[in-house]
């Protein structure tokens, strides 16, 4: 039987446009972690949420990606977070999944945050990603994706177990963050593991964190206060199975075709 999954939610205040400083800081934050399966970092964790990708972009074989792969190996855990990546002549807000065996998967943010002009600086992704890891199916989403339930919709025939969101979600719309995370958990009958940043970025945008784990019934199991911290929590396989067996709503979901 698939074992439970132990998460580490790394709610942090990244340094602005300082990749090397951030990698050093995240190394310190994660130093005491032991026996975790999945470590989740915020959106654009090496730079802050920036509209100047040329100043901070990483290559897929660059320092930040190399650090992610090495950290995943050292911790024997999956390491997840998004970076500004330059690839094939464009910039992407890319959510990287570094496996402890040295393999790498990625998801490019589908819904770019036009309110802040993200669509003017980055290329959107067009492919979903569900990662198989230690018997769990983990779906990849970045920040603004949260507002789009069709994109997040679970596959009733082969459902994912956890929706993983990494974000730089501003404090001014924190109520939306908290409400929508619950909705995504309930409608998809899955865990939601969401990591947001804290602090104030280089554009003077404030963030309050609210990183959290929500169960498939929409109950908040754990939530980080407004501080830079690592929150460790265990997801129970039995909770997913029992919810879907007792309330068999997912199998009645409408079929959605994305054009």
XYZ file of C-alpha atoms in Angstrom:
259
model
C 0.000 0.000 0.000
C 1.213 3.519 -0.815
C 2.719 5.166 2.222
C 1.845 8.588 3.558
C 3.697 11.584 2.124
C 5.635 14.034 4.285
C 5.803 17.618 3.026
C 7.950 20.591 3.919
C 6.347 23.916 2.999
C 9.088 26.543 2.822
C 7.412 29.924 3.318
C 10.147 32.494 2.769
C 10.962 36.135 2.101
C 13.271 35.900 -0.942
C 16.013 38.442 -1.525
C 15.261 40.709 -4.476
C 17.153 39.813 -7.664
C 19.852 37.921 -5.742
C 19.955 34.312 -6.895
C 23.145 33.307 -5.143
C 22.052 34.915 -1.893
C 18.706 33.135 -2.104
C 20.274 29.747 -2.776
C 22.479 30.193 0.276
C 19.506 31.297 2.377
C 17.329 28.364 1.261
C 20.181 25.963 1.992
C 20.173 27.229 5.573
C 16.372 27.060 5.831
C 16.384 23.423 4.727
C 19.449 22.332 6.669
C 17.556 20.661 9.517
C 15.066 18.769 7.367
C 15.178 14.989 7.606
C 12.965 12.206 6.293
C 10.696 14.345 4.145
C 9.386 13.328 0.736
C 8.485 16.639 -0.887
C 9.960 20.108 -0.306
C 8.040 23.040 -1.802
C 9.514 26.518 -2.369
C 7.629 29.678 -3.476
C 7.159 31.069 -6.977
C 10.336 32.654 -8.414
C 12.135 31.707 -5.208
C 15.568 32.794 -6.473
C 14.589 36.327 -7.498
C 11.178 37.403 -6.261
C 8.250 37.909 -8.650
C 9.849 40.159 -11.225
C 8.918 41.662 -14.566
C 12.594 42.026 -15.488
C 13.431 38.472 -16.542
C 16.568 39.484 -18.392
C 18.159 40.567 -15.129
C 17.630 37.268 -13.298
C 16.979 34.485 -15.834
C 18.553 31.095 -15.289
C 19.476 28.458 -17.853
C 18.270 24.887 -17.443
C 21.866 23.889 -16.699
C 22.514 26.974 -14.571
C 23.347 27.489 -10.924
C 19.809 27.460 -9.509
C 18.682 24.310 -11.325
C 21.933 22.577 -10.378
C 21.317 23.584 -6.755
C 17.803 22.129 -6.878
C 19.042 18.795 -8.205
C 21.851 18.602 -5.654
C 19.528 19.501 -2.779
C 17.006 16.870 -3.889
C 19.751 14.254 -3.883
C 21.089 15.368 -0.510
C 17.635 15.303 1.098
C 16.419 12.197 -0.763
C 13.299 14.204 -1.524
C 11.515 15.879 -4.408
C 12.302 19.612 -4.494
C 9.758 21.909 -6.173
C 9.752 25.641 -6.884
C 9.550 28.059 -9.800
C 12.382 29.981 -11.426
C 12.747 32.538 -14.189
C 14.124 30.383 -17.002
C 15.465 31.449 -20.384
C 14.879 28.727 -22.940
C 14.704 28.694 -26.758
C 14.839 32.470 -26.975
C 12.040 33.153 -24.484
C 11.501 33.577 -20.771
C 9.313 31.242 -18.722
C 7.960 31.163 -15.187
C 8.928 27.513 -14.859
C 7.965 25.232 -11.988
C 10.753 22.678 -11.658
C 10.409 19.251 -10.058
C 13.850 17.958 -9.079
C 13.817 14.241 -8.276
C 16.297 12.714 -5.828
C 17.516 10.361 -8.581
C 18.740 13.357 -10.602
C 15.883 13.518 -13.088
C 13.987 16.744 -13.730
C 10.450 17.602 -14.831
C 8.919 21.015 -15.355
C 5.677 22.889 -15.839
C 5.521 26.323 -17.479
C 2.919 28.592 -15.907
C -0.184 28.569 -18.093
C -2.032 31.645 -16.799
C 0.292 34.628 -16.787
C -0.704 37.450 -14.448
C -1.724 40.116 -16.958
C -2.749 42.493 -14.159
C 0.990 42.921 -13.452
C 2.066 42.603 -17.099
C 3.531 39.110 -16.766
C 2.185 38.183 -20.211
C 4.323 40.954 -21.748
C 7.571 39.443 -20.463
C 7.049 35.674 -20.281
C 5.851 32.902 -22.564
C 2.857 30.870 -21.342
C 2.906 27.108 -21.046
C 0.266 24.957 -22.693
C 0.785 21.547 -21.110
C -0.383 20.177 -17.797
C 1.949 18.193 -15.583
C 1.121 15.423 -13.133
C 4.199 13.987 -11.418
C 4.289 10.398 -10.155
C 6.329 10.135 -6.960
C 6.409 7.467 -4.253
C 2.964 6.225 -5.193
C 1.325 9.674 -5.239
C 0.141 11.728 -8.203
C 1.043 15.416 -7.828
C -0.377 18.129 -10.097
C 1.653 21.273 -10.840
C 0.210 24.794 -10.703
C 1.676 28.305 -10.318
C -0.044 31.202 -8.543
C -2.576 32.788 -10.973
C -3.511 29.291 -12.233
C -5.481 29.032 -8.991
C -8.229 31.287 -10.382
C -8.989 28.915 -13.274
C -10.897 25.818 -12.135
C -11.143 24.284 -15.609
C -7.344 24.221 -15.926
C -7.053 22.752 -12.435
C -9.832 20.210 -12.991
C -9.015 16.684 -11.901
C -9.245 13.737 -14.263
C -12.060 11.595 -12.923
C -10.646 8.473 -14.610
C -7.058 8.919 -13.445
C -7.159 11.567 -10.703
C -4.236 13.300 -9.099
C -3.967 13.116 -5.304
C -2.376 16.491 -4.504
C -2.615 19.879 -6.206
C 0.660 21.703 -5.552
C 0.572 25.497 -5.860
C 3.630 27.750 -5.621
C 2.874 31.446 -5.445
C 3.695 35.084 -4.909
C 0.144 36.036 -3.961
C -0.208 39.602 -2.663
C -1.530 40.342 0.809
C -4.236 42.644 -0.572
C -5.997 39.625 -2.135
C -5.276 37.108 0.612
C -8.999 36.394 1.073
C -9.134 35.170 -2.532
C -6.106 32.913 -1.993
C -7.652 31.253 1.040
C -11.096 30.809 -0.525
C -9.896 29.481 -3.874
C -7.485 26.960 -2.345
C -10.382 25.433 -0.413
C -12.520 25.336 -3.534
C -9.839 23.537 -5.540
C -9.478 20.902 -2.796
C -13.224 20.295 -2.486
C -14.105 20.156 -6.175
C -11.144 17.929 -7.062
C -11.350 15.712 -3.944
C -7.626 16.056 -3.413
C -5.159 17.497 -0.977
C -3.955 21.004 -1.738
C -0.404 21.915 -0.720
C 0.190 25.623 -1.303
C 3.301 27.694 -0.642
C 3.231 31.483 -0.797
C 5.954 33.956 0.091
C 6.050 36.558 2.874
C 7.682 39.972 3.193
C 7.780 42.910 0.789
C 9.411 42.626 -2.618
C 11.450 45.087 -4.668
C 8.273 46.576 -6.107
C 6.949 47.255 -2.589
C 4.270 44.574 -2.904
C 3.472 42.962 0.468
C 2.743 39.269 1.001
C 1.302 37.512 4.053
C 2.104 33.896 3.252
C -0.805 31.721 4.368
C 1.022 28.636 3.099
C -1.145 25.667 3.978
C -2.311 22.105 3.526
C -6.028 21.487 2.892
C -7.610 18.030 2.925
C -9.994 16.685 0.235
C -13.016 17.853 2.257
C -11.746 21.426 2.376
C -10.486 21.381 5.958
C -7.277 23.323 6.627
C -4.939 20.840 8.291
C -2.044 23.241 8.855
C -1.256 26.850 8.037
C 1.832 28.998 8.404
C 1.577 32.296 10.238
C 3.031 35.501 8.815
C 6.681 34.526 9.147
C 9.624 33.052 7.301
C 9.454 29.380 8.296
C 9.442 25.756 7.171
C 6.248 23.873 8.009
C 6.360 20.047 7.967
C 3.159 18.041 7.550
C 2.105 14.522 6.598
C -0.493 13.704 3.972
C -2.383 10.496 4.657
C -3.209 8.233 1.761
C -6.226 6.845 3.609
C -7.782 10.318 3.736
C -7.872 10.579 -0.059
C -9.208 7.058 -0.539
C -11.863 7.367 2.160
C -13.112 10.727 0.876
C -13.515 9.493 -2.699
C -15.208 6.288 -1.571
C -17.612 7.947 0.879
C -18.454 10.946 -1.309
C -18.145 9.599 -4.836
C -18.669 12.984 -6.476
C -15.548 13.083 -8.640
C -16.742 10.223 -10.831
C -19.816 12.304 -11.745
C -17.755 15.306 -12.861
C -18.431 16.819 -16.267
C -15.974 15.984 -19.002
C -14.040 19.129 -19.901
C -12.357 19.638 -23.254
C -9.635 22.295 -23.350
C -9.420 23.848 -26.796
